[in-house]
Amino acid sequence: MSDTWAMPSGFPGLPPGQVQVWRLSTDRDPQAGLAVLSAEERQRAGRFRTDLLRARYVAAHAALRLLLGRTLDIPADRLRFRQNPWGKPELAEGDLRFNLSHSGPWAVMALARGIEVGVDVEMARHPPPLEVADIAYSAAERAALAGLSGPALTAAFYAVWTRKEALSKGIGRGFSFDFTGFTVSADPAERTSRPVLPPGLAGADWHLHDLPPIEDAAAAVAVPAAGAGVTAWRFEPGLWGL
């Protein structure tokens, strides 16, 4: 995949087996986004304690609805969702799959037809919260971090975190999935990699792709197919009315 986020000249097509990932800055006026949210989503937005968190939630979920609606040629406010048995959101009908992640001012959204997809973005902290590695990283991942320090440690820590989260979300089993039971590459330079999965998932051909750079953040997408093309797009302010 490209190492930059492209600006679309029109709405890009999404053929079966391909993946789109969109990057969105969520620090924007929420009023336009509120119009496409469901009543339940607006109620959830109203429960945030600060205007900033509320605006970020609205922007991320409104952008997701607009992307799904344009892909399906359905008004964004008419989309209906459900959850799989482990709580992963999905559309009530059809083969279009999606995933959303947001952290700080950034949101990333992945769309795919006919295949599952998972995505994650994390704002980087310096130093990273190594207590997370103690409870969620495999022995091999912890060993890879053990000899690192400074920026190298931060880069490796977030490479592991975003890759593991993206894979977990793609598999769609929520917190029932044992994060210590599988291993991803801890090398930030290995931008496409394959995880070492437990026996129950050994037949799945999951691939992990690091996304193009995002300011002060790391991000990755997981797809269950070696040949799936991944394109990265910018969702800029004013695009399609948001």
PDB file of C-alpha atoms in Angstrom:
ATOM      1  CA  MET A   1       0.000   0.000   0.000  1.00  0.00           C
ATOM      2  CA  SER A   2       1.014   3.631  -0.422  1.00  0.00           C
ATOM      3  CA  ASP A   3       2.938   5.395   2.343  1.00  0.00           C
ATOM      4  CA  THR A   4       0.778   8.529   2.013  1.00  0.00           C
ATOM      5  CA  TRP A   5      -2.889   9.402   2.524  1.00  0.00           C
ATOM      6  CA  ALA A   6      -4.450  10.343  -0.810  1.00  0.00           C
ATOM      7  CA  MET A   7      -7.112  13.015  -1.316  1.00  0.00           C
ATOM      8  CA  PRO A   8      -9.975  11.593  -3.416  1.00  0.00           C
ATOM      9  CA  SER A   9     -11.102  13.486  -6.524  1.00  0.00           C
ATOM     10  CA  GLY A  10     -14.444  11.665  -6.318  1.00  0.00           C
ATOM     11  CA  PHE A  11     -15.776   8.790  -4.295  1.00  0.00           C
ATOM     12  CA  PRO A  12     -13.486   5.791  -4.961  1.00  0.00           C
ATOM     13  CA  GLY A  13     -14.997   2.450  -5.905  1.00  0.00           C
ATOM     14  CA  LEU A  14     -14.687  -0.549  -3.595  1.00  0.00           C
ATOM     15  CA  PRO A  15     -14.405  -3.848  -5.523  1.00  0.00           C
ATOM     16  CA  PRO A  16     -14.873  -7.175  -3.672  1.00  0.00           C
ATOM     17  CA  GLY A  17     -11.798  -8.261  -1.736  1.00  0.00           C
ATOM     18  CA  GLN A  18     -10.347  -4.753  -1.561  1.00  0.00           C
ATOM     19  CA  VAL A  19      -9.965  -2.518   1.502  1.00  0.00           C
ATOM     20  CA  GLN A  20     -10.317   1.238   1.925  1.00  0.00           C
ATOM     21  CA  VAL A  21      -8.936   2.978   5.006  1.00  0.00           C
ATOM     22  CA  TRP A  22      -9.891   6.585   5.728  1.00  0.00           C
ATOM     23  CA  ARG A  23      -8.127   9.020   8.067  1.00  0.00           C
ATOM     24  CA  LEU A  24     -10.181  11.750   9.705  1.00  0.00           C
ATOM     25  CA  SER A  25      -9.320  14.624  12.031  1.00  0.00           C
ATOM     26  CA  THR A  26     -12.255  14.681  14.454  1.00  0.00           C
ATOM     27  CA  ASP A  27     -11.645  18.160  15.871  1.00  0.00           C
ATOM     28  CA  ARG A  28     -14.425  19.906  13.927  1.00  0.00           C
ATOM     29  CA  ASP A  29     -17.874  21.438  14.429  1.00  0.00           C
ATOM     30  CA  PRO A  30     -20.269  18.569  15.234  1.00  0.00           C
ATOM     31  CA  GLN A  31     -23.477  20.197  13.984  1.00  0.00           C
ATOM     32  CA  ALA A  32     -23.351  18.809  10.432  1.00  0.00           C
ATOM     33  CA  GLY A  33     -22.566  15.340  11.718  1.00  0.00           C
ATOM     34  CA  LEU A  34     -25.445  15.216  14.176  1.00  0.00           C
ATOM     35  CA  ALA A  35     -27.947  15.248  11.314  1.00  0.00           C
ATOM     36  CA  VAL A  36     -26.895  11.809  10.029  1.00  0.00           C
ATOM     37  CA  LEU A  37     -26.629  10.038  13.401  1.00  0.00           C
ATOM     38  CA  SER A  38     -29.348   7.810  14.797  1.00  0.00           C
ATOM     39  CA  ALA A  39     -31.295   8.828  17.910  1.00  0.00           C
ATOM     40  CA  GLU A  40     -29.279   6.295  19.910  1.00  0.00           C
ATOM     41  CA  GLU A  41     -25.984   7.718  18.643  1.00  0.00           C
ATOM     42  CA  ARG A  42     -27.084  11.270  19.468  1.00  0.00           C
ATOM     43  CA  GLN A  43     -28.017  10.160  22.981  1.00  0.00           C
ATOM     44  CA  ARG A  44     -24.621   8.506  23.371  1.00  0.00           C
ATOM     45  CA  ALA A  45     -22.921  11.681  22.161  1.00  0.00           C
ATOM     46  CA  GLY A  46     -24.855  13.696  24.728  1.00  0.00           C
ATOM     47  CA  ARG A  47     -23.436  11.603  27.565  1.00  0.00           C
ATOM     48  CA  PHE A  48     -19.830  12.692  26.981  1.00  0.00           C
ATOM     49  CA  ARG A  49     -18.539  14.954  29.735  1.00  0.00           C
ATOM     50  CA  THR A  50     -16.853  17.553  27.512  1.00  0.00           C
ATOM     51  CA  ASP A  51     -17.724  19.313  24.263  1.00  0.00           C
ATOM     52  CA  LEU A  52     -14.425  18.154  22.751  1.00  0.00           C
ATOM     53  CA  LEU A  53     -15.088  14.453  23.358  1.00  0.00           C
ATOM     54  CA  ARG A  54     -18.655  14.878  22.137  1.00  0.00           C
ATOM     55  CA  ALA A  55     -17.507  16.574  18.911  1.00  0.00           C
ATOM     56  CA  ARG A  56     -14.910  13.859  18.259  1.00  0.00           C
ATOM     57  CA  TYR A  57     -17.467  11.092  18.704  1.00  0.00           C
ATOM     58  CA  VAL A  58     -19.956  12.796  16.392  1.00  0.00           C
ATOM     59  CA  ALA A  59     -17.360  13.436  13.672  1.00  0.00           C
ATOM     60  CA  ALA A  60     -16.080   9.845  13.681  1.00  0.00           C
ATOM     61  CA  HIS A  61     -19.491   8.182  13.596  1.00  0.00           C
ATOM     62  CA  ALA A  62     -20.978  10.630  11.100  1.00  0.00           C
ATOM     63  CA  ALA A  63     -18.012  10.133   8.746  1.00  0.00           C
ATOM     64  CA  LEU A  64     -18.415   6.363   9.007  1.00  0.00           C
ATOM     65  CA  ARG A  65     -22.103   6.635   8.115  1.00  0.00           C
ATOM     66  CA  LEU A  66     -21.332   8.904   5.147  1.00  0.00           C
ATOM     67  CA  LEU A  67     -18.701   6.485   3.803  1.00  0.00           C
ATOM     68  CA  LEU A  68     -20.946   3.454   4.198  1.00  0.00           C
ATOM     69  CA  GLY A  69     -23.901   5.279   2.690  1.00  0.00           C
ATOM     70  CA  ARG A  70     -21.942   6.438  -0.352  1.00  0.00           C
ATOM     71  CA  THR A  71     -20.519   2.946  -0.886  1.00  0.00           C
ATOM     72  CA  LEU A  72     -24.005   1.422  -0.792  1.00  0.00           C
ATOM     73  CA  ASP A  73     -25.806   4.380  -2.411  1.00  0.00           C
ATOM     74  CA  ILE A  74     -28.085   4.647   0.638  1.00  0.00           C
ATOM     75  CA  PRO A  75     -28.746   7.834   2.661  1.00  0.00           C
ATOM     76  CA  ALA A  76     -26.407   7.813   5.652  1.00  0.00           C
ATOM     77  CA  ASP A  77     -29.205   8.294   8.183  1.00  0.00           C
ATOM     78  CA  ARG A  78     -31.046   5.210   6.896  1.00  0.00           C
ATOM     79  CA  LEU A  79     -28.273   2.713   7.638  1.00  0.00           C
ATOM     80  CA  ARG A  80     -29.135   0.064  10.217  1.00  0.00           C
ATOM     81  CA  PHE A  81     -26.606  -1.760  12.364  1.00  0.00           C
ATOM     82  CA  ARG A  82     -26.417  -4.843  14.554  1.00  0.00           C
ATOM     83  CA  GLN A  83     -23.704  -6.580  16.579  1.00  0.00           C
ATOM     84  CA  ASN A  84     -22.127  -9.983  16.137  1.00  0.00           C
ATOM     85  CA  PRO A  85     -22.221 -12.407  19.123  1.00  0.00           C
ATOM     86  CA  TRP A  86     -19.102 -10.758  20.611  1.00  0.00           C
ATOM     87  CA  GLY A  87     -20.313  -7.178  20.188  1.00  0.00           C
ATOM     88  CA  LYS A  88     -18.586  -6.146  16.938  1.00  0.00           C
ATOM     89  CA  PRO A  89     -20.800  -3.671  15.023  1.00  0.00           C
ATOM     90  CA  GLU A  90     -21.850  -4.641  11.507  1.00  0.00           C
ATOM     91  CA  LEU A  91     -24.448  -3.614   8.971  1.00  0.00           C
ATOM     92  CA  ALA A  92     -27.812  -5.326   9.314  1.00  0.00           C
ATOM     93  CA  GLU A  93     -27.701  -6.491   5.671  1.00  0.00           C
ATOM     94  CA  GLY A  94     -25.192  -7.147   2.887  1.00  0.00           C
ATOM     95  CA  ASP A  95     -21.532  -8.098   2.605  1.00  0.00           C
ATOM     96  CA  LEU A  96     -19.978  -4.679   3.292  1.00  0.00           C
ATOM     97  CA  ARG A  97     -17.768  -4.885   6.382  1.00  0.00           C
ATOM     98  CA  PHE A  98     -16.295  -1.997   8.342  1.00  0.00           C
ATOM     99  CA  ASN A  99     -14.353  -1.089  11.433  1.00  0.00           C
ATOM    100  CA  LEU A 100     -13.754   2.198  13.269  1.00  0.00           C
ATOM    101  CA  SER A 101     -11.079   3.289  15.716  1.00  0.00           C
ATOM    102  CA  HIS A 102     -10.403   6.687  17.250  1.00  0.00           C
ATOM    103  CA  SER A 103      -7.770   8.083  19.594  1.00  0.00           C
ATOM    104  CA  GLY A 104      -7.204  11.717  20.514  1.00  0.00           C
ATOM    105  CA  PRO A 105      -8.061  13.892  17.482  1.00  0.00           C
ATOM    106  CA  TRP A 106      -7.784  11.043  14.963  1.00  0.00           C
ATOM    107  CA  ALA A 107     -10.203   8.454  13.633  1.00  0.00           C
ATOM    108  CA  VAL A 108      -9.506   5.724  11.096  1.00  0.00           C
ATOM    109  CA  MET A 109     -12.227   3.763   9.318  1.00  0.00           C
ATOM    110  CA  ALA A 110     -11.781   0.614   7.227  1.00  0.00           C
ATOM    111  CA  LEU A 111     -14.291  -0.682   4.658  1.00  0.00           C
ATOM    112  CA  ALA A 112     -14.210  -3.971   2.721  1.00  0.00           C
ATOM    113  CA  ARG A 113     -16.602  -6.080   0.656  1.00  0.00           C
ATOM    114  CA  GLY A 114     -16.834  -9.783   1.349  1.00  0.00           C
ATOM    115  CA  ILE A 115     -13.989  -9.977   3.877  1.00  0.00           C
ATOM    116  CA  GLU A 116     -13.667  -8.999   7.519  1.00  0.00           C
ATOM    117  CA  VAL A 117     -11.444  -6.090   8.476  1.00  0.00           C
ATOM    118  CA  GLY A 118     -10.034  -4.569  11.667  1.00  0.00           C
ATOM    119  CA  VAL A 119      -8.304  -1.249  12.238  1.00  0.00           C
ATOM    120  CA  ASP A 120      -6.667   0.556  15.144  1.00  0.00           C
ATOM    121  CA  VAL A 121      -5.126   3.970  15.815  1.00  0.00           C
ATOM    122  CA  GLU A 122      -3.361   4.968  19.026  1.00  0.00           C
ATOM    123  CA  MET A 123      -1.929   8.282  20.124  1.00  0.00           C
ATOM    124  CA  ALA A 124       1.667   7.678  21.196  1.00  0.00           C
ATOM    125  CA  ARG A 125       2.745   8.436  24.746  1.00  0.00           C
ATOM    126  CA  HIS A 126       6.370   8.921  25.749  1.00  0.00           C
ATOM    127  CA  PRO A 127       7.324   6.764  27.554  1.00  0.00           C
ATOM    128  CA  PRO A 128       4.732   4.165  26.534  1.00  0.00           C
ATOM    129  CA  PRO A 129       2.517   2.462  29.166  1.00  0.00           C
ATOM    130  CA  LEU A 130       4.560  -0.706  29.563  1.00  0.00           C
ATOM    131  CA  GLU A 131       2.062  -2.100  32.069  1.00  0.00           C
ATOM    132  CA  VAL A 132      -0.099  -2.876  29.032  1.00  0.00           C
ATOM    133  CA  ALA A 133       2.645  -5.137  27.684  1.00  0.00           C
ATOM    134  CA  ASP A 134       2.756  -7.002  30.996  1.00  0.00           C
ATOM    135  CA  ILE A 135      -0.872  -8.104  30.672  1.00  0.00           C
ATOM    136  CA  ALA A 136      -1.580  -8.109  26.911  1.00  0.00           C
ATOM    137  CA  TYR A 137       1.652  -8.902  25.022  1.00  0.00           C
ATOM    138  CA  SER A 138       2.968 -12.393  24.339  1.00  0.00           C
ATOM    139  CA  ALA A 139       6.274 -13.588  25.790  1.00  0.00           C
ATOM    140  CA  ALA A 140       7.947 -13.114  22.399  1.00  0.00           C
ATOM    141  CA  GLU A 141       6.634  -9.558  22.103  1.00  0.00           C
ATOM    142  CA  ARG A 142       7.787  -8.657  25.612  1.00  0.00           C
ATOM    143  CA  ALA A 143      11.223 -10.117  24.856  1.00  0.00           C
ATOM    144  CA  ALA A 144      11.466  -7.985  21.704  1.00  0.00           C
ATOM    145  CA  LEU A 145      10.794  -4.846  23.752  1.00  0.00           C
ATOM    146  CA  ALA A 146      13.150  -5.762  26.590  1.00  0.00           C
ATOM    147  CA  GLY A 147      16.338  -4.529  24.942  1.00  0.00           C
ATOM    148  CA  LEU A 148      14.917  -1.232  23.696  1.00  0.00           C
ATOM    149  CA  SER A 149      14.722   2.270  25.141  1.00  0.00           C
ATOM    150  CA  GLY A 150      13.748   5.787  24.141  1.00  0.00           C
ATOM    151  CA  PRO A 151      12.118   6.374  20.741  1.00  0.00           C
ATOM    152  CA  ALA A 152      12.920   2.822  19.591  1.00  0.00           C
ATOM    153  CA  LEU A 153      10.940   1.386  22.520  1.00  0.00           C
ATOM    154  CA  THR A 154       7.995   3.713  21.869  1.00  0.00           C
ATOM    155  CA  ALA A 155       7.891   2.819  18.163  1.00  0.00           C
ATOM    156  CA  ALA A 156       8.052  -0.923  18.835  1.00  0.00           C
ATOM    157  CA  PHE A 157       5.485  -0.768  21.635  1.00  0.00           C
ATOM    158  CA  TYR A 158       2.888   0.978  19.452  1.00  0.00           C
ATOM    159  CA  ALA A 159       3.666  -1.209  16.449  1.00  0.00           C
ATOM    160  CA  VAL A 160       2.711  -4.217  18.566  1.00  0.00           C
ATOM    161  CA  TRP A 161      -0.305  -2.528  20.171  1.00  0.00           C
ATOM    162  CA  THR A 162      -1.926  -1.318  16.963  1.00  0.00           C
ATOM    163  CA  ARG A 163      -1.255  -4.568  15.099  1.00  0.00           C
ATOM    164  CA  LYS A 164      -2.715  -6.673  17.918  1.00  0.00           C
ATOM    165  CA  GLU A 165      -5.774  -4.446  18.297  1.00  0.00           C
ATOM    166  CA  ALA A 166      -6.433  -4.394  14.548  1.00  0.00           C
ATOM    167  CA  LEU A 167      -6.207  -8.181  14.369  1.00  0.00           C
ATOM    168  CA  SER A 168      -8.453  -8.676  17.389  1.00  0.00           C
ATOM    169  CA  LYS A 169     -11.058  -6.327  15.926  1.00  0.00           C
ATOM    170  CA  GLY A 170     -10.848  -8.019  12.541  1.00  0.00           C
ATOM    171  CA  ILE A 171     -11.432 -11.452  14.074  1.00  0.00           C
ATOM    172  CA  GLY A 172     -14.316  -9.851  15.953  1.00  0.00           C
ATOM    173  CA  ARG A 173     -14.312 -11.762  19.223  1.00  0.00           C
ATOM    174  CA  GLY A 174     -14.014  -8.797  21.558  1.00  0.00           C
ATOM    175  CA  PHE A 175     -12.474  -9.288  24.981  1.00  0.00           C
ATOM    176  CA  SER A 176     -12.964 -13.054  24.756  1.00  0.00           C
ATOM    177  CA  PHE A 177      -9.833 -13.124  22.591  1.00  0.00           C
ATOM    178  CA  ASP A 178      -6.629 -13.831  24.565  1.00  0.00           C
ATOM    179  CA  PHE A 179      -4.165 -11.110  23.586  1.00  0.00           C
ATOM    180  CA  THR A 180      -1.224 -13.017  25.050  1.00  0.00           C
ATOM    181  CA  GLY A 181      -2.061 -16.077  22.926  1.00  0.00           C
ATOM    182  CA  PHE A 182      -0.844 -14.681  19.606  1.00  0.00           C
ATOM    183  CA  THR A 183       2.246 -12.798  18.463  1.00  0.00           C
ATOM    184  CA  VAL A 184       2.775  -9.963  15.993  1.00  0.00           C
ATOM    185  CA  SER A 185       5.995  -8.435  14.749  1.00  0.00           C
ATOM    186  CA  ALA A 186       7.542  -5.820  17.042  1.00  0.00           C
ATOM    187  CA  ASP A 187       9.630  -4.336  14.212  1.00  0.00           C
ATOM    188  CA  PRO A 188       8.204  -0.920  13.172  1.00  0.00           C
ATOM    189  CA  ALA A 189      10.028  -1.226   9.839  1.00  0.00           C
ATOM    190  CA  GLU A 190       8.124  -4.401   8.919  1.00  0.00           C
ATOM    191  CA  ARG A 191       5.114  -2.552   7.551  1.00  0.00           C
ATOM    192  CA  THR A 192       3.396  -5.709   6.263  1.00  0.00           C
ATOM    193  CA  SER A 193       3.547  -8.827   8.402  1.00  0.00           C
ATOM    194  CA  ARG A 194       1.753 -12.006   9.384  1.00  0.00           C
ATOM    195  CA  PRO A 195       0.861 -12.866  12.998  1.00  0.00           C
ATOM    196  CA  VAL A 196       1.615 -16.139  14.746  1.00  0.00           C
ATOM    197  CA  LEU A 197      -1.873 -17.343  15.665  1.00  0.00           C
ATOM    198  CA  PRO A 198      -3.113 -19.940  18.184  1.00  0.00           C
ATOM    199  CA  PRO A 199      -4.173 -23.385  16.869  1.00  0.00           C
ATOM    200  CA  GLY A 200      -7.836 -22.451  16.666  1.00  0.00           C
ATOM    201  CA  LEU A 201      -7.049 -19.712  14.124  1.00  0.00           C
ATOM    202  CA  ALA A 202      -4.016 -21.225  12.438  1.00  0.00           C
ATOM    203  CA  GLY A 203      -5.838 -21.673   9.125  1.00  0.00           C
ATOM    204  CA  ALA A 204      -6.710 -17.976   8.774  1.00  0.00           C
ATOM    205  CA  ASP A 205      -4.414 -16.020   6.430  1.00  0.00           C
ATOM    206  CA  TRP A 206      -4.440 -12.727   8.319  1.00  0.00           C
ATOM    207  CA  HIS A 207      -2.076 -10.004   7.179  1.00  0.00           C
ATOM    208  CA  LEU A 208      -1.216  -6.835   9.085  1.00  0.00           C
ATOM    209  CA  HIS A 209      -0.450  -3.560   7.323  1.00  0.00           C
ATOM    210  CA  ASP A 210       0.863  -0.443   9.041  1.00  0.00           C
ATOM    211  CA  LEU A 211      -0.990   2.617   7.810  1.00  0.00           C
ATOM    212  CA  PRO A 212       0.709   5.761   6.447  1.00  0.00           C
ATOM    213  CA  PRO A 213       2.069   8.170   9.067  1.00  0.00           C
ATOM    214  CA  ILE A 214      -0.387  10.024  11.302  1.00  0.00           C
ATOM    215  CA  GLU A 215       0.894  12.895  13.439  1.00  0.00           C
ATOM    216  CA  ASP A 216       1.802  11.682  16.961  1.00  0.00           C
ATOM    217  CA  ALA A 217       0.024   8.359  16.397  1.00  0.00           C
ATOM    218  CA  ALA A 218       0.418   4.823  15.049  1.00  0.00           C
ATOM    219  CA  ALA A 219      -2.179   2.838  13.124  1.00  0.00           C
ATOM    220  CA  ALA A 220      -2.622  -0.577  11.495  1.00  0.00           C
ATOM    221  CA  VAL A 221      -5.211  -2.560   9.552  1.00  0.00           C
ATOM    222  CA  ALA A 222      -5.782  -6.332   9.551  1.00  0.00           C
ATOM    223  CA  VAL A 223      -7.197  -8.238   6.571  1.00  0.00           C
ATOM    224  CA  PRO A 224      -7.710 -12.018   6.207  1.00  0.00           C
ATOM    225  CA  ALA A 225      -6.311 -12.301   2.682  1.00  0.00           C
ATOM    226  CA  ALA A 226      -2.823 -12.057   1.214  1.00  0.00           C
ATOM    227  CA  GLY A 227      -3.893 -10.378  -2.022  1.00  0.00           C
ATOM    228  CA  ALA A 228      -6.256  -7.752  -0.622  1.00  0.00           C
ATOM    229  CA  GLY A 229      -5.297  -4.326  -1.909  1.00  0.00           C
ATOM    230  CA  VAL A 230      -5.374  -1.577   0.711  1.00  0.00           C
ATOM    231  CA  THR A 231      -5.851   2.069  -0.241  1.00  0.00           C
ATOM    232  CA  ALA A 232      -5.468   4.970   2.206  1.00  0.00           C
ATOM    233  CA  TRP A 233      -7.611   8.116   1.893  1.00  0.00           C
ATOM    234  CA  ARG A 234      -7.943  11.485   3.642  1.00  0.00           C
ATOM    235  CA  PHE A 235     -11.371  12.590   4.831  1.00  0.00           C
ATOM    236  CA  GLU A 236     -10.810  16.348   4.907  1.00  0.00           C
ATOM    237  CA  PRO A 237     -13.147  18.989   6.438  1.00  0.00           C
ATOM    238  CA  GLY A 238     -16.014  19.844   4.107  1.00  0.00           C
ATOM    239  CA  LEU A 239     -15.855  16.528   2.258  1.00  0.00           C
ATOM    240  CA  TRP A 240     -19.402  15.407   1.495  1.00  0.00           C
ATOM    241  CA  GLY A 241     -20.854  17.982   3.849  1.00  0.00           C
ATOM    242  CA  LEU A 242     -19.063  17.035   7.068  1.00  0.00           C
TER     243      LEU A 242
END
